[in-house]
Amino acid sequence: MDDRLKQTLLEEASHAQAVAHEVAVSGAYLYPLKGIIYFVTHANIRRPFFSRVGQTITLGLSVTSAMFFFTYMPQMAVMAFTSGPLAPISAALLVLTESSTITNYLSRSFVLEEALTDTFDGTLIARGHESLVAEGRQVKPGAGGDAIARLGKMVKRPLARMKPQALLRTLIYLPLNFIPVVGTALYAYMQGKKLGPVAHTRYFQLKGWNDKEKDEWVEKNRGAYTGLGIASFVLEMIPFASLALSFTNTVGAALWAADLEKAGR
C-alpha cells in the first residue's frame, strides 16, 4: 500500500509540472474569486444559500462534535510521535479539516444539491444565457431582473451525488498537509485536478454532452480545469467558511461557463 501511494505521488508530481504552465496561462483560477465578488454584489443570487444555511450549519456542528469525540484523542496520540508538544494543536487542526471535508461531502450530496444547481442556473440567466438553462429546466419570463425568481421546474435533474471514493481519497491524502509547503501544494493539486471538471457538471448536462464529448473537452482544457479546481478547493478548505465558499465557487464556475458560451466555444 505504501509503495503504491508513493508511486502515485511521484506520478502526480511529474504530471503537475507539465500542467503548471497551462494552469498559469488559462486564467480559470481567477473565476472562484470573481464568484465571490459576484455573489456579494448580487443579492438575488444569494437566496439559495440562505435557504440551506441552517440545515448545513446543524450538519456541520453534528459532524464536528462527533469527530472530536471519537477521533481527537487517537489522532493526538499518533501525532505525539510526529509533532511532539504541538500534537494537541496539530490533531485539532486535522480533525477540523476532516470534519469540514465530511460535512462538505454530506451537504453536497443530501442538502445543497438543488440549491447549488439553482445558483449555477441563476447565474447563467443573470448573464443572459436563458436558452442554455432552458435545456435543463423551465425558465419563467420577466420577474423584474431577478434571475433566481425565473427558475422553474427542472427538466434535467442534477446529476449523481459525489462518490464515496472521492471522500475516501480526500481523507487518505489529508496527512500530506503536514509536509511543509510541498505536501500542501501537492494535496491541493491532486484534489483540484479531480474537482475542476466536477464544477462544470451542470454545464455539461445543459450542453447535452455525452461522456466522450465531456472527456475530450476536459482533456483539451486540462490546465484550465485544474486551475479552477485548485482555487476552488483551497477556498473551501477555509474553516467555517466552506459553506458560503461552495456557493461562491459555483457562481465562479457559472461565470466561466457564461464566458465560454459568449466566446462561442
PDB file of C-alpha atoms in Angstrom:
ATOM      1  CA  MET A   1       0.000   0.000   0.000  1.00  0.00           C
ATOM      2  CA  ASP A   2       2.830   2.386   0.902  1.00  0.00           C
ATOM      3  CA  ASP A   3       4.691   1.637  -2.349  1.00  0.00           C
ATOM      4  CA  ARG A   4       1.593   2.250  -4.412  1.00  0.00           C
ATOM      5  CA  LEU A   5       0.910   5.517  -2.614  1.00  0.00           C
ATOM      6  CA  LYS A   6       4.496   6.665  -3.169  1.00  0.00           C
ATOM      7  CA  GLN A   7       4.300   5.740  -6.858  1.00  0.00           C
ATOM      8  CA  THR A   8       1.030   7.628  -7.216  1.00  0.00           C
ATOM      9  CA  LEU A   9       2.514  10.706  -5.544  1.00  0.00           C
ATOM     10  CA  LEU A  10       5.571  10.621  -7.831  1.00  0.00           C
ATOM     11  CA  GLU A  11       3.405  10.317 -10.930  1.00  0.00           C
ATOM     12  CA  GLU A  12       1.179  13.179  -9.797  1.00  0.00           C
ATOM     13  CA  ALA A  13       4.187  15.383  -9.039  1.00  0.00           C
ATOM     14  CA  SER A  14       5.628  14.741 -12.508  1.00  0.00           C
ATOM     15  CA  HIS A  15       2.322  15.481 -14.198  1.00  0.00           C
ATOM     16  CA  ALA A  16       1.825  18.604 -12.071  1.00  0.00           C
ATOM     17  CA  GLN A  17       4.978  20.131 -13.507  1.00  0.00           C
ATOM     18  CA  ALA A  18       3.707  19.605 -17.038  1.00  0.00           C
ATOM     19  CA  VAL A  19       0.302  21.115 -16.249  1.00  0.00           C
ATOM     20  CA  ALA A  20       1.595  24.103 -14.233  1.00  0.00           C
ATOM     21  CA  HIS A  21       2.182  26.290 -17.289  1.00  0.00           C
ATOM     22  CA  GLU A  22      -1.286  25.568 -18.656  1.00  0.00           C
ATOM     23  CA  VAL A  23      -2.807  26.463 -15.294  1.00  0.00           C
ATOM     24  CA  ALA A  24      -0.964  29.784 -15.202  1.00  0.00           C
ATOM     25  CA  VAL A  25      -1.926  30.948 -18.690  1.00  0.00           C
ATOM     26  CA  SER A  26      -5.568  29.793 -18.598  1.00  0.00           C
ATOM     27  CA  GLY A  27      -6.771  32.353 -16.053  1.00  0.00           C
ATOM     28  CA  ALA A  28      -9.546  29.959 -14.967  1.00  0.00           C
ATOM     29  CA  TYR A  29      -8.199  30.016 -11.403  1.00  0.00           C
ATOM     30  CA  LEU A  30      -9.493  33.585 -11.125  1.00  0.00           C
ATOM     31  CA  TYR A  31     -13.137  32.591 -11.502  1.00  0.00           C
ATOM     32  CA  PRO A  32     -13.627  31.484  -7.874  1.00  0.00           C
ATOM     33  CA  LEU A  33     -12.515  34.992  -6.845  1.00  0.00           C
ATOM     34  CA  LYS A  34     -14.863  36.517  -9.435  1.00  0.00           C
ATOM     35  CA  GLY A  35     -17.567  34.310  -7.963  1.00  0.00           C
ATOM     36  CA  ILE A  36     -17.069  35.848  -4.517  1.00  0.00           C
ATOM     37  CA  ILE A  37     -17.421  39.371  -5.913  1.00  0.00           C
ATOM     38  CA  TYR A  38     -20.499  38.476  -7.975  1.00  0.00           C
ATOM     39  CA  PHE A  39     -22.107  36.657  -5.033  1.00  0.00           C
ATOM     40  CA  VAL A  40     -21.596  39.621  -2.715  1.00  0.00           C
ATOM     41  CA  THR A  41     -22.876  42.209  -5.218  1.00  0.00           C
ATOM     42  CA  HIS A  42     -25.978  40.337  -6.446  1.00  0.00           C
ATOM     43  CA  ALA A  43     -28.492  39.830  -3.649  1.00  0.00           C
ATOM     44  CA  ASN A  44     -30.845  37.528  -5.550  1.00  0.00           C
ATOM     45  CA  ILE A  45     -28.020  35.051  -6.286  1.00  0.00           C
ATOM     46  CA  ARG A  46     -27.539  34.628  -2.517  1.00  0.00           C
ATOM     47  CA  ARG A  47     -31.098  33.408  -1.921  1.00  0.00           C
ATOM     48  CA  PRO A  48     -30.433  29.660  -2.468  1.00  0.00           C
ATOM     49  CA  PHE A  49     -27.553  29.893   0.007  1.00  0.00           C
ATOM     50  CA  PHE A  50     -29.705  31.381   2.757  1.00  0.00           C
ATOM     51  CA  SER A  51     -32.398  28.756   2.140  1.00  0.00           C
ATOM     52  CA  ARG A  52     -29.999  25.983   3.212  1.00  0.00           C
ATOM     53  CA  VAL A  53     -27.658  27.656   5.677  1.00  0.00           C
ATOM     54  CA  GLY A  54     -29.494  26.483   8.807  1.00  0.00           C
ATOM     55  CA  GLN A  55     -29.549  22.829   7.789  1.00  0.00           C
ATOM     56  CA  THR A  56     -25.894  22.836   6.790  1.00  0.00           C
ATOM     57  CA  ILE A  57     -24.695  24.541   9.977  1.00  0.00           C
ATOM     58  CA  THR A  58     -26.590  21.948  12.020  1.00  0.00           C
ATOM     59  CA  LEU A  59     -24.995  19.159   9.987  1.00  0.00           C
ATOM     60  CA  GLY A  60     -21.541  20.713  10.363  1.00  0.00           C
ATOM     61  CA  LEU A  61     -21.826  21.071  14.129  1.00  0.00           C
ATOM     62  CA  SER A  62     -23.024  17.474  14.450  1.00  0.00           C
ATOM     63  CA  VAL A  63     -20.184  16.089  12.325  1.00  0.00           C
ATOM     64  CA  THR A  64     -17.525  18.195  14.071  1.00  0.00           C
ATOM     65  CA  SER A  65     -18.761  17.240  17.539  1.00  0.00           C
ATOM     66  CA  ALA A  66     -18.779  13.541  16.643  1.00  0.00           C
ATOM     67  CA  MET A  67     -15.314  13.728  15.090  1.00  0.00           C
ATOM     68  CA  PHE A  68     -13.793  15.389  18.162  1.00  0.00           C
ATOM     69  CA  PHE A  69     -15.490  12.895  20.472  1.00  0.00           C
ATOM     70  CA  PHE A  70     -14.396   9.778  18.582  1.00  0.00           C
ATOM     71  CA  THR A  71     -11.165  10.699  16.756  1.00  0.00           C
ATOM     72  CA  TYR A  72      -9.377  13.563  18.520  1.00  0.00           C
ATOM     73  CA  MET A  73      -7.636  11.540  21.228  1.00  0.00           C
ATOM     74  CA  PRO A  74      -6.472   8.687  18.928  1.00  0.00           C
ATOM     75  CA  GLN A  75      -5.090  11.141  16.376  1.00  0.00           C
ATOM     76  CA  MET A  76      -3.392  13.213  19.059  1.00  0.00           C
ATOM     77  CA  ALA A  77      -1.727  10.041  20.357  1.00  0.00           C
ATOM     78  CA  VAL A  78      -0.386   9.248  16.875  1.00  0.00           C
ATOM     79  CA  MET A  79       0.786  12.812  16.319  1.00  0.00           C
ATOM     80  CA  ALA A  80       2.664  12.814  19.602  1.00  0.00           C
ATOM     81  CA  PHE A  81       5.335  10.867  17.708  1.00  0.00           C
ATOM     82  CA  THR A  82       5.497  13.323  14.785  1.00  0.00           C
ATOM     83  CA  SER A  83       4.562  16.717  16.244  1.00  0.00           C
ATOM     84  CA  GLY A  84       5.807  16.417  19.814  1.00  0.00           C
ATOM     85  CA  PRO A  85       4.392  19.096  22.131  1.00  0.00           C
ATOM     86  CA  LEU A  86       2.373  20.543  19.233  1.00  0.00           C
ATOM     87  CA  ALA A  87       0.374  17.309  18.915  1.00  0.00           C
ATOM     88  CA  PRO A  88      -2.834  18.712  20.552  1.00  0.00           C
ATOM     89  CA  ILE A  89      -2.895  21.649  18.127  1.00  0.00           C
ATOM     90  CA  SER A  90      -1.989  19.562  15.084  1.00  0.00           C
ATOM     91  CA  ALA A  91      -4.632  16.967  15.952  1.00  0.00           C
ATOM     92  CA  ALA A  92      -7.281  19.653  16.433  1.00  0.00           C
ATOM     93  CA  LEU A  93      -6.478  21.201  13.040  1.00  0.00           C
ATOM     94  CA  LEU A  94      -6.595  17.790  11.394  1.00  0.00           C
ATOM     95  CA  VAL A  95      -9.962  16.956  12.971  1.00  0.00           C
ATOM     96  CA  LEU A  96     -11.359  20.321  11.864  1.00  0.00           C
ATOM     97  CA  THR A  97     -10.171  19.694   8.315  1.00  0.00           C
ATOM     98  CA  GLU A  98     -11.581  16.160   8.326  1.00  0.00           C
ATOM     99  CA  SER A  99     -14.891  17.445   9.692  1.00  0.00           C
ATOM    100  CA  SER A 100     -15.059  20.142   7.033  1.00  0.00           C
ATOM    101  CA  THR A 101     -14.361  17.568   4.319  1.00  0.00           C
ATOM    102  CA  ILE A 102     -17.032  15.168   5.571  1.00  0.00           C
ATOM    103  CA  THR A 103     -19.562  17.983   6.033  1.00  0.00           C
ATOM    104  CA  ASN A 104     -18.883  19.244   2.532  1.00  0.00           C
ATOM    105  CA  TYR A 105     -19.416  15.761   1.101  1.00  0.00           C
ATOM    106  CA  LEU A 106     -22.634  15.096   3.026  1.00  0.00           C
ATOM    107  CA  SER A 107     -24.118  18.544   2.455  1.00  0.00           C
ATOM    108  CA  ARG A 108     -23.411  18.495  -1.277  1.00  0.00           C
ATOM    109  CA  SER A 109     -24.906  15.025  -1.576  1.00  0.00           C
ATOM    110  CA  PHE A 110     -28.019  15.429   0.582  1.00  0.00           C
ATOM    111  CA  VAL A 111     -28.682  19.093   1.444  1.00  0.00           C
ATOM    112  CA  LEU A 112     -27.175  21.539  -1.059  1.00  0.00           C
ATOM    113  CA  GLU A 113     -27.547  19.712  -4.373  1.00  0.00           C
ATOM    114  CA  GLU A 114     -30.644  21.566  -5.575  1.00  0.00           C
ATOM    115  CA  ALA A 115     -29.600  24.915  -4.068  1.00  0.00           C
ATOM    116  CA  LEU A 116     -26.216  24.785  -5.823  1.00  0.00           C
ATOM    117  CA  THR A 117     -27.946  23.906  -9.101  1.00  0.00           C
ATOM    118  CA  ASP A 118     -30.275  26.884  -8.659  1.00  0.00           C
ATOM    119  CA  THR A 119     -27.237  29.092  -8.016  1.00  0.00           C
ATOM    120  CA  PHE A 120     -25.476  27.854 -11.160  1.00  0.00           C
ATOM    121  CA  ASP A 121     -28.571  28.211 -13.363  1.00  0.00           C
ATOM    122  CA  GLY A 122     -29.493  31.575 -11.865  1.00  0.00           C
ATOM    123  CA  THR A 123     -26.023  32.959 -12.576  1.00  0.00           C
ATOM    124  CA  LEU A 124     -26.255  31.821 -16.208  1.00  0.00           C
ATOM    125  CA  ILE A 125     -29.647  33.533 -16.568  1.00  0.00           C
ATOM    126  CA  ALA A 126     -28.286  36.702 -14.983  1.00  0.00           C
ATOM    127  CA  ARG A 127     -25.541  36.662 -17.620  1.00  0.00           C
ATOM    128  CA  GLY A 128     -28.086  36.334 -20.428  1.00  0.00           C
ATOM    129  CA  HIS A 129     -27.965  32.603 -21.192  1.00  0.00           C
ATOM    130  CA  GLU A 130     -31.625  31.727 -20.728  1.00  0.00           C
ATOM    131  CA  SER A 131     -31.617  29.449 -23.774  1.00  0.00           C
ATOM    132  CA  LEU A 132     -28.864  27.296 -22.301  1.00  0.00           C
ATOM    133  CA  VAL A 133     -30.633  26.983 -18.932  1.00  0.00           C
ATOM    134  CA  ALA A 134     -33.868  26.152 -20.772  1.00  0.00           C
ATOM    135  CA  GLU A 135     -32.198  22.908 -21.861  1.00  0.00           C
ATOM    136  CA  GLY A 136     -32.395  21.723 -18.266  1.00  0.00           C
ATOM    137  CA  ARG A 137     -35.397  23.462 -16.711  1.00  0.00           C
ATOM    138  CA  GLN A 138     -38.299  25.772 -17.348  1.00  0.00           C
ATOM    139  CA  VAL A 139     -37.409  29.481 -17.403  1.00  0.00           C
ATOM    140  CA  LYS A 140     -40.090  31.949 -16.390  1.00  0.00           C
ATOM    141  CA  PRO A 141     -40.382  35.289 -18.217  1.00  0.00           C
ATOM    142  CA  GLY A 142     -39.820  38.687 -16.632  1.00  0.00           C
ATOM    143  CA  ALA A 143     -39.503  38.594 -12.823  1.00  0.00           C
ATOM    144  CA  GLY A 144     -38.030  42.101 -12.775  1.00  0.00           C
ATOM    145  CA  GLY A 145     -34.449  41.048 -13.387  1.00  0.00           C
ATOM    146  CA  ASP A 146     -34.477  38.538 -10.528  1.00  0.00           C
ATOM    147  CA  ALA A 147     -32.647  35.576 -12.063  1.00  0.00           C
ATOM    148  CA  ILE A 148     -33.488  33.150  -9.234  1.00  0.00           C
ATOM    149  CA  ALA A 149     -37.208  34.001  -9.453  1.00  0.00           C
ATOM    150  CA  ARG A 150     -37.132  32.995 -13.126  1.00  0.00           C
ATOM    151  CA  LEU A 151     -36.089  29.439 -12.325  1.00  0.00           C
ATOM    152  CA  GLY A 152     -38.892  26.985 -12.996  1.00  0.00           C
ATOM    153  CA  LYS A 153     -39.335  23.244 -12.716  1.00  0.00           C
ATOM    154  CA  MET A 154     -36.270  21.180 -13.581  1.00  0.00           C
ATOM    155  CA  VAL A 155     -36.429  19.072 -16.719  1.00  0.00           C
ATOM    156  CA  LYS A 156     -32.985  17.566 -16.161  1.00  0.00           C
ATOM    157  CA  ARG A 157     -32.331  16.826 -12.521  1.00  0.00           C
ATOM    158  CA  PRO A 158     -28.867  17.358 -11.010  1.00  0.00           C
ATOM    159  CA  LEU A 159     -26.537  14.510 -11.796  1.00  0.00           C
ATOM    160  CA  ALA A 160     -25.267  11.788  -9.474  1.00  0.00           C
ATOM    161  CA  ARG A 161     -24.094  12.678  -5.986  1.00  0.00           C
ATOM    162  CA  MET A 162     -20.424  12.838  -5.119  1.00  0.00           C
ATOM    163  CA  LYS A 163     -18.975   9.339  -4.991  1.00  0.00           C
ATOM    164  CA  PRO A 164     -17.853   7.874  -1.636  1.00  0.00           C
ATOM    165  CA  GLN A 165     -14.476   7.121  -3.256  1.00  0.00           C
ATOM    166  CA  ALA A 166     -13.893  10.875  -3.613  1.00  0.00           C
ATOM    167  CA  LEU A 167     -14.378  11.379   0.126  1.00  0.00           C
ATOM    168  CA  LEU A 168     -12.111   8.424   0.955  1.00  0.00           C
ATOM    169  CA  ARG A 169      -9.379   9.714  -1.361  1.00  0.00           C
ATOM    170  CA  THR A 170      -9.543  13.153   0.222  1.00  0.00           C
ATOM    171  CA  LEU A 171      -9.258  11.767   3.759  1.00  0.00           C
ATOM    172  CA  ILE A 172      -6.365   9.452   2.812  1.00  0.00           C
ATOM    173  CA  TYR A 173      -4.369  12.332   1.355  1.00  0.00           C
ATOM    174  CA  LEU A 174      -5.078  14.768   4.223  1.00  0.00           C
ATOM    175  CA  PRO A 175      -1.814  13.951   6.102  1.00  0.00           C
ATOM    176  CA  LEU A 176       0.097  15.438   3.153  1.00  0.00           C
ATOM    177  CA  ASN A 177      -0.766  18.836   4.659  1.00  0.00           C
ATOM    178  CA  PHE A 178       1.734  18.204   7.449  1.00  0.00           C
ATOM    179  CA  ILE A 179       4.612  18.172   4.950  1.00  0.00           C
ATOM    180  CA  PRO A 180       5.597  21.867   4.862  1.00  0.00           C
ATOM    181  CA  VAL A 181       4.739  23.712   1.618  1.00  0.00           C
ATOM    182  CA  VAL A 182       5.353  20.844  -0.817  1.00  0.00           C
ATOM    183  CA  GLY A 183       2.847  18.491   0.812  1.00  0.00           C
ATOM    184  CA  THR A 184       0.079  21.090   0.959  1.00  0.00           C
ATOM    185  CA  ALA A 185       0.710  22.177  -2.640  1.00  0.00           C
ATOM    186  CA  LEU A 186       0.622  18.582  -3.889  1.00  0.00           C
ATOM    187  CA  TYR A 187      -2.537  17.873  -1.895  1.00  0.00           C
ATOM    188  CA  ALA A 188      -4.305  20.907  -3.364  1.00  0.00           C
ATOM    189  CA  TYR A 189      -3.171  19.957  -6.866  1.00  0.00           C
ATOM    190  CA  MET A 190      -4.386  16.367  -6.581  1.00  0.00           C
ATOM    191  CA  GLN A 191      -7.788  17.449  -5.296  1.00  0.00           C
ATOM    192  CA  GLY A 192      -8.103  20.330  -7.755  1.00  0.00           C
ATOM    193  CA  LYS A 193      -7.359  18.069 -10.708  1.00  0.00           C
ATOM    194  CA  LYS A 194     -10.354  15.921  -9.794  1.00  0.00           C
ATOM    195  CA  LEU A 195     -12.712  18.691  -8.686  1.00  0.00           C
ATOM    196  CA  GLY A 196     -12.216  21.112 -11.583  1.00  0.00           C
ATOM    197  CA  PRO A 197     -14.353  19.201 -14.099  1.00  0.00           C
ATOM    198  CA  VAL A 198     -16.934  18.461 -11.377  1.00  0.00           C
ATOM    199  CA  ALA A 199     -17.575  22.205 -11.115  1.00  0.00           C
ATOM    200  CA  HIS A 200     -18.931  22.134 -14.687  1.00  0.00           C
ATOM    201  CA  THR A 201     -21.056  19.010 -14.314  1.00  0.00           C
ATOM    202  CA  ARG A 202     -24.242  21.067 -14.675  1.00  0.00           C
ATOM    203  CA  TYR A 203     -22.789  22.934 -17.667  1.00  0.00           C
ATOM    204  CA  PHE A 204     -22.020  19.679 -19.467  1.00  0.00           C
ATOM    205  CA  GLN A 205     -25.522  18.468 -18.659  1.00  0.00           C
ATOM    206  CA  LEU A 206     -27.124  21.617 -20.083  1.00  0.00           C
ATOM    207  CA  LYS A 207     -24.973  21.296 -23.201  1.00  0.00           C
ATOM    208  CA  GLY A 208     -26.244  17.759 -23.651  1.00  0.00           C
ATOM    209  CA  TRP A 209     -22.755  16.300 -23.995  1.00  0.00           C
ATOM    210  CA  ASN A 210     -22.166  12.601 -23.660  1.00  0.00           C
ATOM    211  CA  ASP A 211     -19.240  11.169 -21.681  1.00  0.00           C
ATOM    212  CA  LYS A 212     -16.940  11.114 -24.695  1.00  0.00           C
ATOM    213  CA  GLU A 213     -17.589  14.754 -25.593  1.00  0.00           C
ATOM    214  CA  LYS A 214     -17.179  15.819 -21.984  1.00  0.00           C
ATOM    215  CA  ASP A 215     -13.910  13.893 -21.546  1.00  0.00           C
ATOM    216  CA  GLU A 216     -12.474  15.300 -24.788  1.00  0.00           C
ATOM    217  CA  TRP A 217     -13.334  18.871 -23.763  1.00  0.00           C
ATOM    218  CA  VAL A 218     -11.885  18.456 -20.269  1.00  0.00           C
ATOM    219  CA  GLU A 219      -8.672  16.902 -21.590  1.00  0.00           C
ATOM    220  CA  LYS A 220      -8.304  19.699 -24.142  1.00  0.00           C
ATOM    221  CA  ASN A 221      -8.642  22.239 -21.312  1.00  0.00           C
ATOM    222  CA  ARG A 222      -6.959  20.218 -18.563  1.00  0.00           C
ATOM    223  CA  GLY A 223      -4.829  23.119 -17.299  1.00  0.00           C
ATOM    224  CA  ALA A 224      -7.812  25.464 -17.024  1.00  0.00           C
ATOM    225  CA  TYR A 225      -9.915  22.938 -15.128  1.00  0.00           C
ATOM    226  CA  THR A 226      -7.036  22.089 -12.822  1.00  0.00           C
ATOM    227  CA  GLY A 227      -6.545  25.774 -12.021  1.00  0.00           C
ATOM    228  CA  LEU A 228     -10.266  26.216 -11.362  1.00  0.00           C
ATOM    229  CA  GLY A 229     -10.310  23.128  -9.153  1.00  0.00           C
ATOM    230  CA  ILE A 230      -7.254  24.120  -7.127  1.00  0.00           C
ATOM    231  CA  ALA A 231      -8.519  27.641  -6.457  1.00  0.00           C
ATOM    232  CA  SER A 232     -11.974  26.356  -5.511  1.00  0.00           C
ATOM    233  CA  PHE A 233     -10.583  23.619  -3.274  1.00  0.00           C
ATOM    234  CA  VAL A 234      -8.198  25.945  -1.426  1.00  0.00           C
ATOM    235  CA  LEU A 235     -11.044  28.360  -0.689  1.00  0.00           C
ATOM    236  CA  GLU A 236     -13.304  25.585   0.585  1.00  0.00           C
ATOM    237  CA  MET A 237     -10.561  24.447   2.972  1.00  0.00           C
ATOM    238  CA  ILE A 238     -11.010  27.662   4.985  1.00  0.00           C
ATOM    239  CA  PRO A 239     -12.581  26.575   8.305  1.00  0.00           C
ATOM    240  CA  PHE A 240     -16.170  27.696   8.985  1.00  0.00           C
ATOM    241  CA  ALA A 241     -16.407  29.443   5.592  1.00  0.00           C
ATOM    242  CA  SER A 242     -16.587  26.395   3.330  1.00  0.00           C
ATOM    243  CA  LEU A 243     -20.400  26.523   3.113  1.00  0.00           C
ATOM    244  CA  ALA A 244     -20.546  30.058   1.730  1.00  0.00           C
ATOM    245  CA  LEU A 245     -17.497  29.452  -0.450  1.00  0.00           C
ATOM    246  CA  SER A 246     -19.035  26.369  -2.037  1.00  0.00           C
ATOM    247  CA  PHE A 247     -21.757  28.712  -3.325  1.00  0.00           C
ATOM    248  CA  THR A 248     -19.325  31.395  -4.484  1.00  0.00           C
ATOM    249  CA  ASN A 249     -17.296  28.704  -6.251  1.00  0.00           C
ATOM    250  CA  THR A 250     -20.473  27.571  -8.004  1.00  0.00           C
ATOM    251  CA  VAL A 251     -21.076  31.156  -9.097  1.00  0.00           C
ATOM    252  CA  GLY A 252     -17.492  31.349 -10.372  1.00  0.00           C
ATOM    253  CA  ALA A 253     -17.892  28.137 -12.383  1.00  0.00           C
ATOM    254  CA  ALA A 254     -21.109  29.503 -13.893  1.00  0.00           C
ATOM    255  CA  LEU A 255     -19.391  32.781 -14.798  1.00  0.00           C
ATOM    256  CA  TRP A 256     -16.721  30.831 -16.660  1.00  0.00           C
ATOM    257  CA  ALA A 257     -19.405  28.793 -18.445  1.00  0.00           C
ATOM    258  CA  ALA A 258     -21.141  32.047 -19.420  1.00  0.00           C
ATOM    259  CA  ASP A 259     -17.886  33.441 -20.823  1.00  0.00           C
ATOM    260  CA  LEU A 260     -17.287  30.227 -22.766  1.00  0.00           C
ATOM    261  CA  GLU A 261     -20.746  30.489 -24.273  1.00  0.00           C
ATOM    262  CA  LYS A 262     -20.247  34.144 -25.101  1.00  0.00           C
ATOM    263  CA  ALA A 263     -16.989  33.285 -26.855  1.00  0.00           C
ATOM    264  CA  GLY A 264     -18.822  30.669 -28.880  1.00  0.00           C
ATOM    265  CA  ARG A 265     -16.685  27.813 -27.552  1.00  0.00           C
TER     266      ARG A 265
END
